[in-house]
Short mmCIF file of C-alpha atoms in Angstrom, two decimals:
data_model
loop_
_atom_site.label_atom_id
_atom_site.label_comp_id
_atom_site.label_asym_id
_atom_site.label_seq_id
_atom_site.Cartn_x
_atom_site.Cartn_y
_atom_site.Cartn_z
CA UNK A 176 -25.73 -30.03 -3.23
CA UNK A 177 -24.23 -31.09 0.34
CA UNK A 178 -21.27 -32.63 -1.41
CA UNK A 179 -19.70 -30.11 -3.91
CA UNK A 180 -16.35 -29.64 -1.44
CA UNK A 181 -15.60 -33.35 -1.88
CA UNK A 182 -11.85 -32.59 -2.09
CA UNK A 183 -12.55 -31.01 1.59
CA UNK A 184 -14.19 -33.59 2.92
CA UNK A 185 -11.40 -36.08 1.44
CA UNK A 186 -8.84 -34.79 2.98
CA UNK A 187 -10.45 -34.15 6.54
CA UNK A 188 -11.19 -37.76 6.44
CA UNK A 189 -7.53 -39.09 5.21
CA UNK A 190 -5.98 -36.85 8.20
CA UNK A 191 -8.32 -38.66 10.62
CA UNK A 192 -5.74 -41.12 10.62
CA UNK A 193 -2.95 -38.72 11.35
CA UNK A 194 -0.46 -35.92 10.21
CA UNK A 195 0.57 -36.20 6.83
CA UNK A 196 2.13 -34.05 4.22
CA UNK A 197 0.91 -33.35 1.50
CA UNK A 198 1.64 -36.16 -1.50
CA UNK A 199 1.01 -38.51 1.46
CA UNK A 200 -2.67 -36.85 1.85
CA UNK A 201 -3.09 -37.34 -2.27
CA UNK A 202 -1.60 -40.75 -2.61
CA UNK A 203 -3.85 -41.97 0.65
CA UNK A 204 -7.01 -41.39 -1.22
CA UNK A 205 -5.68 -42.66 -4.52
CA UNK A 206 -5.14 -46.24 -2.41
CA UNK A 207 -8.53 -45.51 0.29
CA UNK A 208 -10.49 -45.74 -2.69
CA UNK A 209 -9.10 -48.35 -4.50
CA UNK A 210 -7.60 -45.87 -7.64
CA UNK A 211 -11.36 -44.46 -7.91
CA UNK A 212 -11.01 -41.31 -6.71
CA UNK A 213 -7.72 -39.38 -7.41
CA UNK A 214 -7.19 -35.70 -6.23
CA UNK A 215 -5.90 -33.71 -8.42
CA UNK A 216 -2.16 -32.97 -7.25
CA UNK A 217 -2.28 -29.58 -8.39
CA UNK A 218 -5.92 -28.80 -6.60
CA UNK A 219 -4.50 -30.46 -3.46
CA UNK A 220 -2.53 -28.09 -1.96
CA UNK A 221 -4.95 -24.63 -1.99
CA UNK A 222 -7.76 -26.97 -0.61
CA UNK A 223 -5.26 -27.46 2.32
CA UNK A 224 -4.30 -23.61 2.40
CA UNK A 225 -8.02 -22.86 2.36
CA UNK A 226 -8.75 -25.81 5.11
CA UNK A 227 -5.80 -24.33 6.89
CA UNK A 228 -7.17 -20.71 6.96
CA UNK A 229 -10.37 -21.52 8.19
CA UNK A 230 -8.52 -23.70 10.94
CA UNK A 231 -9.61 -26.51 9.92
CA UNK A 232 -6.26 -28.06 9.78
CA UNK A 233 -3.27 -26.67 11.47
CA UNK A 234 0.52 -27.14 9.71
CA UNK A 235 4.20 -27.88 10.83
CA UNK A 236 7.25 -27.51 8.81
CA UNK A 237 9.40 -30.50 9.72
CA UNK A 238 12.79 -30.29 8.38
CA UNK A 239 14.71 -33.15 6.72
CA UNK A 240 18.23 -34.13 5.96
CA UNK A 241 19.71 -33.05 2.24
CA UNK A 242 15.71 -31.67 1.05
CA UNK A 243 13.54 -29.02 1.86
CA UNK A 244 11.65 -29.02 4.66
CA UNK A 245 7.97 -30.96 4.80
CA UNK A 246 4.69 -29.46 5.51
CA UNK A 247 2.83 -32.13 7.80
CA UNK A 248 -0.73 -31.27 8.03
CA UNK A 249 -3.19 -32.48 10.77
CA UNK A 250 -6.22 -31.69 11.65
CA UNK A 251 -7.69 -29.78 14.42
CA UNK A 252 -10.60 -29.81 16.75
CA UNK A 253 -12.54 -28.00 14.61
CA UNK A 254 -11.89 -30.06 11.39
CA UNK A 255 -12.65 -32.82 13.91
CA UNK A 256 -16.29 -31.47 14.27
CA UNK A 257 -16.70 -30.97 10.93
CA UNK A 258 -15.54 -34.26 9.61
CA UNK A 259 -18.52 -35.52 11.79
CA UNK A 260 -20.92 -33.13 10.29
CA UNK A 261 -19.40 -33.83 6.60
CA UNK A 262 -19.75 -38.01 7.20
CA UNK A 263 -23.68 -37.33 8.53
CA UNK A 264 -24.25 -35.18 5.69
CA UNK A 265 -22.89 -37.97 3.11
CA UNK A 266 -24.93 -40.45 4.73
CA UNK A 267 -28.19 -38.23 3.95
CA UNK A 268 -27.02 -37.66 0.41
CA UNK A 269 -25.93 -41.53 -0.37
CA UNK A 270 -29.08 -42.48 1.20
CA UNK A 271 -31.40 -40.11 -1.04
CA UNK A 272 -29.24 -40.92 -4.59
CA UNK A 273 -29.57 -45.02 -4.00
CA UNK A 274 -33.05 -43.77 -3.20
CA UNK A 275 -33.66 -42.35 -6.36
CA UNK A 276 -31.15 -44.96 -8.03
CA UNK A 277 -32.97 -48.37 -6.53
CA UNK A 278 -36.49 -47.44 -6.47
CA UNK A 279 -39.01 -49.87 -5.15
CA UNK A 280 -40.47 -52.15 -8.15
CA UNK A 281 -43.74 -51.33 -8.41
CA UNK A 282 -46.58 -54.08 -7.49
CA UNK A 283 -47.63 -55.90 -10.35
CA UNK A 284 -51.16 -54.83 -11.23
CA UNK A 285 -54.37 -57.11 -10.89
CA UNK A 286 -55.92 -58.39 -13.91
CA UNK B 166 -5.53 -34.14 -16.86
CA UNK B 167 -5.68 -30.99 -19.00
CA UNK B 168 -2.37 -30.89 -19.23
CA UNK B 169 -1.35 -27.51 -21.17
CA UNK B 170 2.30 -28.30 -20.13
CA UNK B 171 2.16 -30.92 -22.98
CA UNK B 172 -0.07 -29.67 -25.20
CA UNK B 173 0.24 -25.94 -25.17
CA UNK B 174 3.71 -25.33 -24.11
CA UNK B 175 4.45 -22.46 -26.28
CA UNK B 176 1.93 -20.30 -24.84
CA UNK B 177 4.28 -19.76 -21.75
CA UNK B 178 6.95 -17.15 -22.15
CA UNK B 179 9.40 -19.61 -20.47
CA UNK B 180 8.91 -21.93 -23.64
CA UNK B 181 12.59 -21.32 -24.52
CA UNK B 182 13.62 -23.71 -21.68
CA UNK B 183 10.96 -26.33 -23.06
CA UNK B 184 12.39 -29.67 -21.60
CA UNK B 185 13.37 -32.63 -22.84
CA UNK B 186 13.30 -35.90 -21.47
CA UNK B 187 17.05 -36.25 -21.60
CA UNK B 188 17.45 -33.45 -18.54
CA UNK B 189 16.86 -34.99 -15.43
CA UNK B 190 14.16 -32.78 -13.50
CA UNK B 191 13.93 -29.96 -16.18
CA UNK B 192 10.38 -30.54 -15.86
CA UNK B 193 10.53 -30.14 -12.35
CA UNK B 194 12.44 -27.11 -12.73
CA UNK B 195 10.05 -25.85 -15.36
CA UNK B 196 6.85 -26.00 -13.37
CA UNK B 197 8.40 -24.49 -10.97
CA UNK B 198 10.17 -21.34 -12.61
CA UNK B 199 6.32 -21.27 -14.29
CA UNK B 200 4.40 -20.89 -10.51
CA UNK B 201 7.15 -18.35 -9.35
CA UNK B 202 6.22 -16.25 -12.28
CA UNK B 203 2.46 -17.12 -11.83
CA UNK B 204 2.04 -16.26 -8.35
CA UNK B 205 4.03 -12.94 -8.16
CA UNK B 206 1.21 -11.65 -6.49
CA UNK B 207 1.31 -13.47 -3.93
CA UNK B 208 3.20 -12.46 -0.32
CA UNK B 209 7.20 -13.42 -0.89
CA UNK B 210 7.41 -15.78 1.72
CA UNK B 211 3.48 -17.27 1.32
CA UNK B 212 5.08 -18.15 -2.75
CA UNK B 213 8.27 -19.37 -1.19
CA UNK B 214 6.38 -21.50 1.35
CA UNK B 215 4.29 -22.64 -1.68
CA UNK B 216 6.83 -23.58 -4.24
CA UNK B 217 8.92 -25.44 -1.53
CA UNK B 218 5.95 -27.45 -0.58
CA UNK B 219 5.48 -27.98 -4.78
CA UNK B 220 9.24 -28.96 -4.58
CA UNK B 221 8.59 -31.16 -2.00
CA UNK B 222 5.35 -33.39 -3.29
CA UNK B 223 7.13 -33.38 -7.00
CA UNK B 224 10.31 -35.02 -5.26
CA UNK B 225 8.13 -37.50 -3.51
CA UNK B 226 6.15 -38.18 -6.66
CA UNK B 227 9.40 -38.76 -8.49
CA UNK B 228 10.90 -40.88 -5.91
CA UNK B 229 7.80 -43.00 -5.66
CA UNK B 230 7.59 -43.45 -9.36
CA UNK B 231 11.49 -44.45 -9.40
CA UNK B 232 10.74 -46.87 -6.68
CA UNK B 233 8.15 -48.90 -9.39
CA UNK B 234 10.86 -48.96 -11.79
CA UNK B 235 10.08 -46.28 -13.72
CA UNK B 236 13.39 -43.88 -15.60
CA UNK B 237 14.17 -41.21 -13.63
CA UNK B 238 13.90 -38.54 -16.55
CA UNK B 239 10.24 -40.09 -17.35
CA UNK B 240 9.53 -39.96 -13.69
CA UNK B 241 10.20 -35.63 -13.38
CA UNK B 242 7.90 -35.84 -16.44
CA UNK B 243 5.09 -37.97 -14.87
CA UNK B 244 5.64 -36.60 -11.56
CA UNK B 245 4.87 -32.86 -13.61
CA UNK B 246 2.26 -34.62 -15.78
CA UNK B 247 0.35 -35.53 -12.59
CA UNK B 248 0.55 -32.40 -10.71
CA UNK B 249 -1.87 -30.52 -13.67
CA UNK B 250 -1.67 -27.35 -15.00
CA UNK B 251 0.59 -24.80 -13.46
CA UNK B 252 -2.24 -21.83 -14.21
CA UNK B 253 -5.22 -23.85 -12.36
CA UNK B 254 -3.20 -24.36 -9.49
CA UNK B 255 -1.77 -20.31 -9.57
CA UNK B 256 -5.49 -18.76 -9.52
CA UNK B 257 -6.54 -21.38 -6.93
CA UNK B 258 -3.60 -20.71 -4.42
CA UNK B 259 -4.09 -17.08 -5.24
CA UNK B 260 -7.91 -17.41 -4.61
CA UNK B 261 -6.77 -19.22 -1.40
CA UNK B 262 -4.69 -16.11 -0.19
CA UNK B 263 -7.37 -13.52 -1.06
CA UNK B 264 -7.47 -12.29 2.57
CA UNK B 265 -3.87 -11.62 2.69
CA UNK B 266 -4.29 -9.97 -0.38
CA UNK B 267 -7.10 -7.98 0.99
CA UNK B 268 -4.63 -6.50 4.21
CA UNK B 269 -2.48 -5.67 0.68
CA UNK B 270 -5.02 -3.61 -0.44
CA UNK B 271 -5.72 -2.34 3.08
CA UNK B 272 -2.23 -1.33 3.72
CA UNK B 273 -1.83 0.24 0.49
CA UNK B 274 -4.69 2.90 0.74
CA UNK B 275 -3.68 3.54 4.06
CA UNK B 276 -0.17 4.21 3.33
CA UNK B 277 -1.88 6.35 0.25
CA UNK B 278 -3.66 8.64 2.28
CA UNK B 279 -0.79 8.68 4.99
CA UNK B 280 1.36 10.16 2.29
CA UNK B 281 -1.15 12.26 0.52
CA UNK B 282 -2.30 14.06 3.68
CA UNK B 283 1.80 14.54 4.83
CA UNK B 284 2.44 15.86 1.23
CA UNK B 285 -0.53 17.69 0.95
CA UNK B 286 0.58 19.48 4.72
CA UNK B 287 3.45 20.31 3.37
CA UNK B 288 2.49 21.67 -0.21
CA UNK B 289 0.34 23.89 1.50
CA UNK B 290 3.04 25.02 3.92
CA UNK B 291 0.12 25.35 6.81
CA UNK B 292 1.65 22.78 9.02
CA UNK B 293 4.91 22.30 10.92
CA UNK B 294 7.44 21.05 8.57
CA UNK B 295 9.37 19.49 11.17
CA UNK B 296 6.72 16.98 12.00
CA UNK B 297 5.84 16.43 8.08
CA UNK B 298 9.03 15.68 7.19
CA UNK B 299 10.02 12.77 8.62
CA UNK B 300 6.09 11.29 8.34
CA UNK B 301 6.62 12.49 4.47
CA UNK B 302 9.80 10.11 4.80
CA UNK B 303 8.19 7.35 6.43
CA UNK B 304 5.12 6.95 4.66
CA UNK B 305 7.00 6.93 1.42
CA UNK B 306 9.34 3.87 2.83
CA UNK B 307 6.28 2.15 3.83
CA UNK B 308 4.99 2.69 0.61
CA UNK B 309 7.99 1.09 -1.01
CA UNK B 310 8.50 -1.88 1.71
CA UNK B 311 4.57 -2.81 0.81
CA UNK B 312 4.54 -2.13 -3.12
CA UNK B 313 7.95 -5.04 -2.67
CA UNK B 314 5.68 -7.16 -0.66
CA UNK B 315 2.54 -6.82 -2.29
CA UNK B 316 2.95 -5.36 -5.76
CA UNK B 317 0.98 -3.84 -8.42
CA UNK B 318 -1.20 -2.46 -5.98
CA UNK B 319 -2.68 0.32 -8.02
CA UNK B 320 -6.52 0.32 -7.52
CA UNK B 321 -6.21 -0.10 -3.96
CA UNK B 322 -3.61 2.64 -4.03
CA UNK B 323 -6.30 4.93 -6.59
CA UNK B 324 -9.63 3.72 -4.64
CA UNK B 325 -7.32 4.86 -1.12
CA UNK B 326 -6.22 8.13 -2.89
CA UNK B 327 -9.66 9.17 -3.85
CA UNK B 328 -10.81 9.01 -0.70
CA UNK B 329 -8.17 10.45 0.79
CA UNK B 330 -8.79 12.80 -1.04
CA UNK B 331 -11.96 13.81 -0.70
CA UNK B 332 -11.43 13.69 3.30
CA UNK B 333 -8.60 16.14 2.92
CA UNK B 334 -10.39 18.50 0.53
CA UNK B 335 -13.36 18.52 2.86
CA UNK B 336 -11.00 19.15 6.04
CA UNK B 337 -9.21 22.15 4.59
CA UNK B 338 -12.34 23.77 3.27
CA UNK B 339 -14.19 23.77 6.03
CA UNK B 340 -10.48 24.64 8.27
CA UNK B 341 -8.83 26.55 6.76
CA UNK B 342 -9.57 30.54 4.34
CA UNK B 343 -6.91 32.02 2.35
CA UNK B 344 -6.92 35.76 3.90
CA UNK B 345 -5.15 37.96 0.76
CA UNK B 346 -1.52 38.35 0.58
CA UNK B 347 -1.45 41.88 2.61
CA UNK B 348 0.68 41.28 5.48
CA UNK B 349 2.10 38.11 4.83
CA UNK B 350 -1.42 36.02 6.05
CA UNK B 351 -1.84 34.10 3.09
CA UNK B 352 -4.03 30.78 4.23
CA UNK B 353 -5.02 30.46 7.98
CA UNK B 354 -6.93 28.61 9.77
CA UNK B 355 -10.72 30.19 10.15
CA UNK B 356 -10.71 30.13 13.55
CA UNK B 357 -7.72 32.03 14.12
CA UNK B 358 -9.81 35.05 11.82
CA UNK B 359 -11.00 36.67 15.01
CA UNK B 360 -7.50 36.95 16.81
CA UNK B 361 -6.22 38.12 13.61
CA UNK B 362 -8.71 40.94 12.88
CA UNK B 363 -8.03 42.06 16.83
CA UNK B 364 -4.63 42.06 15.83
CA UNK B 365 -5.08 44.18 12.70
CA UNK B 366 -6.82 46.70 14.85
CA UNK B 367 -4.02 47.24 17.43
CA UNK B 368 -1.36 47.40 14.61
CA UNK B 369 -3.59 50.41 12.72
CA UNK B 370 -3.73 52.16 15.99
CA UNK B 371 -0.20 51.82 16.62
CA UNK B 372 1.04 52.50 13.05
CA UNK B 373 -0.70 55.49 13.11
CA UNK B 374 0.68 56.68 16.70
CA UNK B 375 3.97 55.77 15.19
CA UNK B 376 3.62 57.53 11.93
CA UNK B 377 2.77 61.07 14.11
CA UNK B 378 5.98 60.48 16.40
CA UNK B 379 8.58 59.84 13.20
CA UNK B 380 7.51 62.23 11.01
CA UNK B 381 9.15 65.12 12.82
CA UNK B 382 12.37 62.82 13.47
CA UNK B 383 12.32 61.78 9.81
CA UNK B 384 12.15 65.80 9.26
CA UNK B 385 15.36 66.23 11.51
CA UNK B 386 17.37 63.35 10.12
CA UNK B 387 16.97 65.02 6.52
CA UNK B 388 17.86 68.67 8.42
CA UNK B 389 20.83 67.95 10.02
CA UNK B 390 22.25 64.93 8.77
CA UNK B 391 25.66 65.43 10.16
CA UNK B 392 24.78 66.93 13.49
CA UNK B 393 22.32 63.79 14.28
CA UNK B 394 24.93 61.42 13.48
CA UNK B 395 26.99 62.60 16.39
CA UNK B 396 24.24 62.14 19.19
CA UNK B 397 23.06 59.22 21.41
CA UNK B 398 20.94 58.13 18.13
CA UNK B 399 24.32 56.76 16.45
CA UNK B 400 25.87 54.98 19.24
CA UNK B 401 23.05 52.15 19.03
CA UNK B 402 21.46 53.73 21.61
CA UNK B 403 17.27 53.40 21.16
CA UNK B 404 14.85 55.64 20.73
CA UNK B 405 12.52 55.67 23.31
CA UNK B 406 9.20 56.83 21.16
CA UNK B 407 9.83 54.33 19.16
CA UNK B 408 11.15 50.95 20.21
CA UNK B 409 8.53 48.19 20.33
CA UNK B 410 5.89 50.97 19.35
CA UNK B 411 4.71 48.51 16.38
CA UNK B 412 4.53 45.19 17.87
CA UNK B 413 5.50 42.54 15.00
CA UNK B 414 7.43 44.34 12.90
CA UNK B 415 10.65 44.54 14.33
CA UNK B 416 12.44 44.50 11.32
CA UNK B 417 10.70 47.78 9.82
CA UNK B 418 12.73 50.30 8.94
CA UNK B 419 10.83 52.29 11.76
CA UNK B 420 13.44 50.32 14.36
CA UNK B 421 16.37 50.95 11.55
CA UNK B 422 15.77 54.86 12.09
CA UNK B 423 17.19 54.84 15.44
CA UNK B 424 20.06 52.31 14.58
CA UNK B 425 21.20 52.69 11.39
CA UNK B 426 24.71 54.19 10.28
CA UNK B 427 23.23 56.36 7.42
CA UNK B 428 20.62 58.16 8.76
CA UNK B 429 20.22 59.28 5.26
CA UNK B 430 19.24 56.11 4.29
CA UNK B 431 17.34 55.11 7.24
CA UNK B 432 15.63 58.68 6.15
CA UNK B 433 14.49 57.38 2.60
CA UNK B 434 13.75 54.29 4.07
CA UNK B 435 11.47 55.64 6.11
CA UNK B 436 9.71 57.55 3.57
CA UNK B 437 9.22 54.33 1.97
CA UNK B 438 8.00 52.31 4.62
CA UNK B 439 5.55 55.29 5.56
CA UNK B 440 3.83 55.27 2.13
CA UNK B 441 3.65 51.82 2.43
CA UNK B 442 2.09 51.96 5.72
CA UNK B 443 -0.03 54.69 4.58
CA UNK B 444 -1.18 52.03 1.99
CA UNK B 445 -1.73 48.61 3.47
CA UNK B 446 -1.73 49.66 7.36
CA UNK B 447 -3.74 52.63 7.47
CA UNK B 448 -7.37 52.12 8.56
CA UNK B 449 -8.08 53.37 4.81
CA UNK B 450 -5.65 50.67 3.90
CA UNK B 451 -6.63 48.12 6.45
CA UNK B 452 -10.73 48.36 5.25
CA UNK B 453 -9.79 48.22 1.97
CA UNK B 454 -8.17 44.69 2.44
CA UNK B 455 -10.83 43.36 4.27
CA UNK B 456 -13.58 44.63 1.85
CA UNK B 457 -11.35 42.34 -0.43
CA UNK B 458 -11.35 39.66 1.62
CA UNK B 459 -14.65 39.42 2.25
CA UNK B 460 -15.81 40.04 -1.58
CA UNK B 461 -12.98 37.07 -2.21
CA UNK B 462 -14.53 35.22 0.68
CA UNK B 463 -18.59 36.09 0.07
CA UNK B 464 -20.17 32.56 1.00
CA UNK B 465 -17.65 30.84 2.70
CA UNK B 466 -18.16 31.10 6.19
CA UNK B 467 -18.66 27.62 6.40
CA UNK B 468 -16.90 26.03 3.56
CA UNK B 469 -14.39 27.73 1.36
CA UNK B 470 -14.53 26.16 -1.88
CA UNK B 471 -11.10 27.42 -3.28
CA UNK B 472 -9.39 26.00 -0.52
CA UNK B 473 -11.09 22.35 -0.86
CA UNK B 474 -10.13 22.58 -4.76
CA UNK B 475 -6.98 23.25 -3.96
CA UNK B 476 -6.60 20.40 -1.28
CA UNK B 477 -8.04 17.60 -4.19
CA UNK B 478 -5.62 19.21 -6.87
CA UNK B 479 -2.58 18.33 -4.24
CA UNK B 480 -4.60 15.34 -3.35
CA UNK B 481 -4.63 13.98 -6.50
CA UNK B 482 -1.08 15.06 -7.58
CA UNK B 483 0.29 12.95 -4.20
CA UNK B 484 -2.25 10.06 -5.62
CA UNK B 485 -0.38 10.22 -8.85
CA UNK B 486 2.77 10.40 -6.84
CA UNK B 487 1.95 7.45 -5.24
CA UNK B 488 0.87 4.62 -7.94
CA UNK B 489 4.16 5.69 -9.88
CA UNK B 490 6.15 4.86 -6.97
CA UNK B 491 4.06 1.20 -6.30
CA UNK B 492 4.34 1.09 -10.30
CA UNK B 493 7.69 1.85 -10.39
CA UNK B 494 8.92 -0.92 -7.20
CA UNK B 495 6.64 -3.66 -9.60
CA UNK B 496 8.98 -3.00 -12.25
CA UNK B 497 11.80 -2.88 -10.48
CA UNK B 498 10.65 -6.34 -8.51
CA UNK B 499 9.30 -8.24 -11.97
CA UNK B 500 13.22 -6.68 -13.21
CA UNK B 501 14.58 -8.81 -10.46
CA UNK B 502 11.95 -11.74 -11.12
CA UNK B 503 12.91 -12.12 -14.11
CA UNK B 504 16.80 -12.14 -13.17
CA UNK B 505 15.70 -14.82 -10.43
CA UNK B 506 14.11 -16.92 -13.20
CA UNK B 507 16.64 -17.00 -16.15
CA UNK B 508 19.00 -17.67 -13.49
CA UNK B 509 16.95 -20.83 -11.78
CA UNK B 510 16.43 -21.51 -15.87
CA UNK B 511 20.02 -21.46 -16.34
CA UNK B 512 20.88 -23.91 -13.21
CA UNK B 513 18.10 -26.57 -13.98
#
């Protein structure tokens, strides 16, 4: 199944836009997708370790006034590739589930 | 959500400081003295890195939710409510630092074998001390410094020890023989056998050239005690036959003879040391110990199986050694975690 690191492919595609932190990256594809798709807070943040290992996204701690510091994420060349791959390979998949979904009606038979 | 923080919440040990809606961020605060605990196996600063960044989204939840118009005590509890359960996200952000858990693991069978191989060395005594020492002392601290850093580290500690292990008990039976006690040879290395055997030949052949010049000496002492005391022999002076006539045993009695205050003594001593020589030095003495050695030894010219036993029991005695001391610094550590989170419980 081409699609079964959606969280991944979420957040590559919010940070497209440009470097946010993390609740920004969560609350972005809460409002993207109309309050359809939520990531899970909680799941959020090892995706982005994970996407961050495998350089995928590279991170800044930006300090602030009277809070911690904020991890901005954003995404590198090589998430930059893969977004492309990831948005190709949704196509495919979309295409082949409405596919299956819509199916041509039939002809109606003679007689 | 599965949210366990409301529906299970006795099931964490921290369930004591349960919050109430009534505390401004105790919820916050709870979640967060909950992933401390549940990712103490992660790296110290990787978990304070995490929990800040925790910190951080749950403040920007909470403001955001304050901003709608929503009570800032319900807004810590929505704000926790939406983050999920604090156990799903520990064994993903764990799972997400497996490869720094992996150089963990790494590090701590190296540091294993380092410190089974110095302590091994120096159990065995067949090594200079002064260079085992202070690797002894160093491997141990880096022991420590990574059992602090990545604790509870006790199959990669037991899985680095075993093989360790193994290597070492290999190593010193196929290096090193264990020649007898006779002469102070105890365990050599094999190859230095051959000098050693050359050695015991020259000794035999000078023992018994010495033995033929001190008897009659030894005969003259006991004669005339107090005339001999009054010659060149009691000013210090040495004895020409016999100085350096036995290479490597300088401090025999032999030397005493001609130095010595009471010839008497140095007499009796002499008689001692002869019979002794007569025992253990004398080509009777000298066969005898090698016929030993070799019946001891009947096999091993390769591979001397005592020897590798013996390197695996130390082995495994510095493995032991080692996962108390990694068990030990957890306990210590979780000691001081727990310190850490009764205090943070105390503050929220």
């Amino acid at each position: 199944m081409a699609f079964r690191e959606d969280l991944d492919t979420l957040v590559l595609a919010v940070l497209q836009s440009g470097p946010m932190h993390g609740y920004e990256i969560s609350r972005r594809i809460r409002e993207l997708s109309e309050k359809v798709l939520s990531a899970g807070e909680g799941k959020l943040y090892p995706c982005l370790h994970k996407l961050e290992q495998d350089g995928y996204v590279q991170a800044e701690w930006i300090p602030q006034e009277n809070r911690p510091a904020r991890k901005v994420y954003s995404l590198t060349d090589k998430g930059s590739g893969a977004i492309v791959e990831k948005r190709k390979a949704w196509e495919a998949f979309a295409t082949g589930v409405t596919a299956i979904l819509n199916p041509p009606k039939p002809e109606a038979s003679h007689g | 959500m599965d949210n366990r923080f409301e529906q299970q919440p006795q099931r964490f040990p921290t369930a004591s400081t349960e919050p109430t809606a009534t505390q401004p961020l105790k919820y916050t605060s709870w979640l967060l003295v909950e992933l401390e605990r549940l990712l103490r196996e992660m790296p110290a600063e990787d978990r304070h890195e995490c929990l800040q960044e925790v910190e951080e989204h749950l403040t920007c939840c909470k403001l955001a939710l304050e901003e709608i118009g929503i009570d800032p005590s319900e807004s810590d509890h929505e704000a926790v409510r939406r983050f999920g359960d604090p156990e799903t996200f520990a064994t993903q952000a764990l799972d997400s630092h497996k490869p720094a858990r992996r150089d963990a693991r790494v590090m701590a069978r190296v540091t294993a074998g380092v410190t089974i191989f110095a302590m091994v060395w120096l159990i065995l005594g067949v090594f200079n001390m002064v260079l085992v020492w202070p690797l002894l002392i160093l491997s141990c601290a880096i022991v420590v410094g990574y059992s602090w850093k990545f604790r509870f580290q006790l199959a990669g500690i037991l899985k680095g020890g075993i093989l360790a292990t193994l290597c070492l008990s290999l190593y010193i039976g196929v290096a090193y023989i264990r020649l007898g006690d006779y002469g102070g040879l105890g365990i050599t290395t094999r190859w230095q056998v051959p000098s050693i055997k050359a050695d015991s030949e020259r000794i035999v052949a000078l023992t018994d050239q010495a033995l033929a010049q001190c008897d009659p000496i030894q005969m003259a002492f006991r004669k005339g005690e107090g005339s001999v005391k009054q010659t060149a022999f009691y000013s210090g002076a040495s004895y020409p036959a016999f100085e350096g006539s036995v290479p490597g045993i300088s401090d025999a009695p032999l030397y005493k003879i001609v130095h010595v205050n009471d010839f008497k003594q140095a007499a009796d001593s002499w008689e001692n040391y002869k019979n002794n020589f007569q025992g253990n030095w004398s080509r009777d003495g000298m066969d005898a110990v090698s016929d030993s050695i070799a019946a001891d030894h009947a096999g091993d010219s390769l591979f001397s199986p005592a020897m590798a036993v013996q390197g695996a029991q130390a082995g495994l005695l510095v493995t032991f050694f080692a996962l108390c001391l990694n068990f030990v610094t957890h306990v210590i550590h979780l000691c001081s975690d727990r310190q850490r989170t009764s205090r943070r419980s105390r503050l929220a």
